[in-house]
C-alpha positions as a printed Julia matrix, in Angstrom:
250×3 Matrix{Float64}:
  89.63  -52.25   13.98
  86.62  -52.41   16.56
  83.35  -52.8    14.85
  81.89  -49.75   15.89
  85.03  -47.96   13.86
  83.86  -49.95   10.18
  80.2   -48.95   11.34
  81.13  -45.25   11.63
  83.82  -45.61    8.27
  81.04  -46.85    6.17
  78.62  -44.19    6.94
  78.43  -40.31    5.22
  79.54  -37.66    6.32
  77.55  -35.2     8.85
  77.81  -32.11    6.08
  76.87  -33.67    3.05
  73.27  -34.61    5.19
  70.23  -32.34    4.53
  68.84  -31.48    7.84
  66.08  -29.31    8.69
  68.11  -27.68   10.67
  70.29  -26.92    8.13
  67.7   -25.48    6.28
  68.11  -22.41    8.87
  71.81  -21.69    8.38
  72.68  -18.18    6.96
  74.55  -19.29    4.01
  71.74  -20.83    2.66
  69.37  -18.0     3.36
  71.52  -16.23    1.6
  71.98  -18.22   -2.07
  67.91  -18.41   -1.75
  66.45  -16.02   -4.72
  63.0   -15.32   -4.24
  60.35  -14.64   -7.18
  58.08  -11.76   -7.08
  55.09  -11.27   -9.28
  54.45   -7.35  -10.39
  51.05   -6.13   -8.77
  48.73   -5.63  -12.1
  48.28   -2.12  -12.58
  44.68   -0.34  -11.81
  44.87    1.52  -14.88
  45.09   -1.49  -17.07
  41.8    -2.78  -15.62
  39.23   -2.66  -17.97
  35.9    -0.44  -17.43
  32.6    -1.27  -16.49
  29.82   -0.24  -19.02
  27.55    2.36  -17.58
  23.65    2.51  -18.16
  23.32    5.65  -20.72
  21.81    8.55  -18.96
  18.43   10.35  -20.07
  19.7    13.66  -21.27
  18.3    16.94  -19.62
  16.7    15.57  -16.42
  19.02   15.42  -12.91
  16.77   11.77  -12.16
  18.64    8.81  -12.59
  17.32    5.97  -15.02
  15.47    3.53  -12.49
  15.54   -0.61  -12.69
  13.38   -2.07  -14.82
  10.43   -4.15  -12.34
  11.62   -8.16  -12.85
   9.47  -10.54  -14.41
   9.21  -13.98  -12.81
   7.98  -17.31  -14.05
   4.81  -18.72  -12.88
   3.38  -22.45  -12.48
   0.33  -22.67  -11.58
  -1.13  -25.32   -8.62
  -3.74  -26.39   -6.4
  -3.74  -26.98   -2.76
  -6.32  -26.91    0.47
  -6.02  -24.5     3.22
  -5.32  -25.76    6.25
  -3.8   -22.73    8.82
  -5.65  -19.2     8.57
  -4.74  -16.63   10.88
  -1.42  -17.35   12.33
   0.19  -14.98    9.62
  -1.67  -11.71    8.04
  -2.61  -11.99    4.61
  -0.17  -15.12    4.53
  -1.92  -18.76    4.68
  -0.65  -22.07    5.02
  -1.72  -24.62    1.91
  -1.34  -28.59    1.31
  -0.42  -29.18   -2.45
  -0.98  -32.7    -2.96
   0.4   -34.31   -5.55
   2.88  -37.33   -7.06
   6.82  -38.0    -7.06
   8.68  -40.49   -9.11
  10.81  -43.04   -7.24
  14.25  -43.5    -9.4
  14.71  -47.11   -7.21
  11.52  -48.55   -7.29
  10.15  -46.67  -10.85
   6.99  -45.88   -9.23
   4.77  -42.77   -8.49
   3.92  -42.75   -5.03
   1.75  -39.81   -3.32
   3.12  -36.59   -1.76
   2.14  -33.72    0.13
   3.92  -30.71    0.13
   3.27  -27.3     2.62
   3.44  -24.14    1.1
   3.26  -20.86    2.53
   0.81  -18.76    0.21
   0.05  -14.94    0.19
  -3.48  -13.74    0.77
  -3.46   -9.7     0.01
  -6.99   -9.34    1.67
  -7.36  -12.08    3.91
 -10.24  -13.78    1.61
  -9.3   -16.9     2.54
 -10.6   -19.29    4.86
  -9.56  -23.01    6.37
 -10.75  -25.56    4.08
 -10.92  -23.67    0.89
  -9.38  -25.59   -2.13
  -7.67  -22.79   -4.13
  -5.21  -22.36   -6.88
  -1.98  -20.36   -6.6
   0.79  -19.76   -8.29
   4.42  -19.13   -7.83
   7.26  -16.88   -8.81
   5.61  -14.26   -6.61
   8.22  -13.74   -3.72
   7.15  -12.01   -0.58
   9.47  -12.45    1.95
  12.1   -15.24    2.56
   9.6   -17.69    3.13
   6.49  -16.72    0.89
   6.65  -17.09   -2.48
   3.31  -18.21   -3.83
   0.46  -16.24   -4.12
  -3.55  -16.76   -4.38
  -5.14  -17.26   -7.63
  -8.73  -17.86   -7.81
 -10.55  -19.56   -5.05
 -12.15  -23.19   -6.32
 -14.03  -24.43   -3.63
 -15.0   -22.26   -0.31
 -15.75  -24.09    2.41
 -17.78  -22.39    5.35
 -18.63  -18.49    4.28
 -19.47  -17.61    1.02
 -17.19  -15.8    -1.45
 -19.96  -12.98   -1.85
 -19.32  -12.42    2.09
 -15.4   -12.13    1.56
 -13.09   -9.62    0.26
 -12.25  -10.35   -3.03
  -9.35  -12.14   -4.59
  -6.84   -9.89   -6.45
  -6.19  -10.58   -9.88
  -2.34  -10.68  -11.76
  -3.29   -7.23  -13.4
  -4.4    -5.77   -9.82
  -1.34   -7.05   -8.28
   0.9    -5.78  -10.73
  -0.86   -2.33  -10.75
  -0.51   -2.59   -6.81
   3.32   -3.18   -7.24
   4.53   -0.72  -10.12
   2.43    1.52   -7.89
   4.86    0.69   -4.99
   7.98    0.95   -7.5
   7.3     4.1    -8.54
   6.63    5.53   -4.93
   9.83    4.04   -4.06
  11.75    5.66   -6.86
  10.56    9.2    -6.0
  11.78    8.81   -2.53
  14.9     7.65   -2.93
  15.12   10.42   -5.79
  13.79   13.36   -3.82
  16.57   12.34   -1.35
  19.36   11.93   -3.32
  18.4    15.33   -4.74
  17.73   17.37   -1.87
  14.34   18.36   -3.37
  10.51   17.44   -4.32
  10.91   15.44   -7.76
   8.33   16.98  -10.34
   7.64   14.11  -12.78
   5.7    16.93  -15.09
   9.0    19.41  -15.42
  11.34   16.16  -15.6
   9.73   14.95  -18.78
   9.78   18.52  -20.05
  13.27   18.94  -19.53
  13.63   15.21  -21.26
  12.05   16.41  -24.29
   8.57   14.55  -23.68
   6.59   17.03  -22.36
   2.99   15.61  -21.07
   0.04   16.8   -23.59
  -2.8    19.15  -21.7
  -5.36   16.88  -20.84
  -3.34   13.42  -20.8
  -3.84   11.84  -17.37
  -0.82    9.65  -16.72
   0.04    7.12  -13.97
   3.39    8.18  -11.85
   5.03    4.69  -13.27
   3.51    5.88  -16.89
   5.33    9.31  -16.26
   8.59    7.44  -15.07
   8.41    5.03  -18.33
   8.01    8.08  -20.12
  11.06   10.03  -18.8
  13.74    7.42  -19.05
  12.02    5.11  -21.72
  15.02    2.89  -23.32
  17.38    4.27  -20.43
  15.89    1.8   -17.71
  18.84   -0.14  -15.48
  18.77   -3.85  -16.81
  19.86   -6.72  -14.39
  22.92   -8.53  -15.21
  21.41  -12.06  -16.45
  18.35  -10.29  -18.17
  21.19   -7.92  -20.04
  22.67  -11.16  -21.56
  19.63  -13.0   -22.24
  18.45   -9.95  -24.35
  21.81   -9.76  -26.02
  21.71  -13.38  -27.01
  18.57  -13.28  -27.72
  19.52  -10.59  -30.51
  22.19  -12.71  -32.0
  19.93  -15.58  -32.0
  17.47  -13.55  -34.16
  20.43  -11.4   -36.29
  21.49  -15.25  -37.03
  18.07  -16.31  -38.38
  17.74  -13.24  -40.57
  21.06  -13.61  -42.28
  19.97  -16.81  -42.83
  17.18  -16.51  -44.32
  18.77  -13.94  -46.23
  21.44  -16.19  -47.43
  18.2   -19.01  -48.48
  16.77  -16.36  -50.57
  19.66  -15.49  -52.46
């Protein structure tokens, strides 16, 4: 027998040889059984909570203002008037090197906000942050330290945390009416909302239209997400401590 004949003899045959071509072949596509998963149905979802609604006023419960923390730094001035009521401020301070184990100097450019343009270049302020702005300001003017060149007396003054969170509930509140009054079709009357609420406005009391807003919705106010929780554990944390010192006294 040639040698090409024992070569050929030895080998398998052609149809016992997985090919991807073979792969194709209708009698496989056939025997294939193909798994399907159910779609979940949308009435087994779960609800979402919903904020309780203030009963006998058509205004929706508005979100509360958010609270943000606050460190407090010092920096020079060194660009005034490129921005409006926005300055530019060196913060100089230390870093620690993990390779070397050393504190070396640093200086660091912040963006600060300057409600009445009081500031001036070369003033050595302090400012603080968790005031955002805008995308890129989010520090705002404390107290001015040092003044260089005009006097403070001569300036307009600095706002304080309590006048700058007068200015914004001020702005909240304004806000809420007009997106009220035009998801309503009509003038919002805070005065007839809270009597309708059941917290009608004494003769003679002279409220704020945030006060009046508090007033209406008081422990209906829209919580964020993350502050919900924290509150909630915060709660356990202290139901968990009484029971406990409960449990000591008995």
């Amino acid at each position: 027998m040639a040698p090409s004949h024992l070569l050929r003899a030895t080998m398998p045959l052609r149809a016992s040889i997985t090919t991807p071509l073979s792969l194709t072949r209708p009698s496989i596509l056939q025997s294939t059984t193909y798994i399907t998963t159910p779609l979940r149905n949308a009435s087994t979802t779960t609800p979402t909570p919903t904020q309780p609604k203030t009963i006998g006023t058509e205004t929706q419960a508005p979100s509360r203002l958010r609270n943000y923390a606050s460190a407090l730094k010092a920096g020079t001035v060194v660009s005034v008037g490129r921005m409006d009521r926005t300055v530019r401020v060196c913060h100089r301070h230390t870093f620690w090197d993990r390779h070397i184990r050393k504190f070396y100097p640093k200086e660091t450019h912040y963006l600060v906000s300057d409600p009445r343009n009081s500031l001036r270049e070369g003033d050595i302020i302090e400012f603080s942050s968790g005031a955002p702005k805008s995308r890129n300001v989010h520090h705002v003017v404390e107290r001015i330290v040092t003044p260089f060149g005009e006097a403070i007396e001569n300036r307009p003054a600095v706002l304080s945390k309590e006048e700058r969170e007068a200015e914004r509930e001020t702005r909240w509140a304004a806000k809420y009416l007009r997106r009220e009054s035009k998801r309503l079709g009509r003038e919002v009357d805070l005065v007839k909302e809270a009597a309708k609420a059941g917290v009608p406005v004494p003769q003679g009391e002279v409220l704020s239209t945030a006060q009046l807003i508090h007033r209406i919705h008081a422990e209906n106010e829209r919580v964020g997400k993350v502050k919900r929780i924290v509150q909630e554990r915060v709660a356990e944390s202290e139901r968990a401590t009484q029971e406990r010192l409960k449990e000591a006294e008995n």
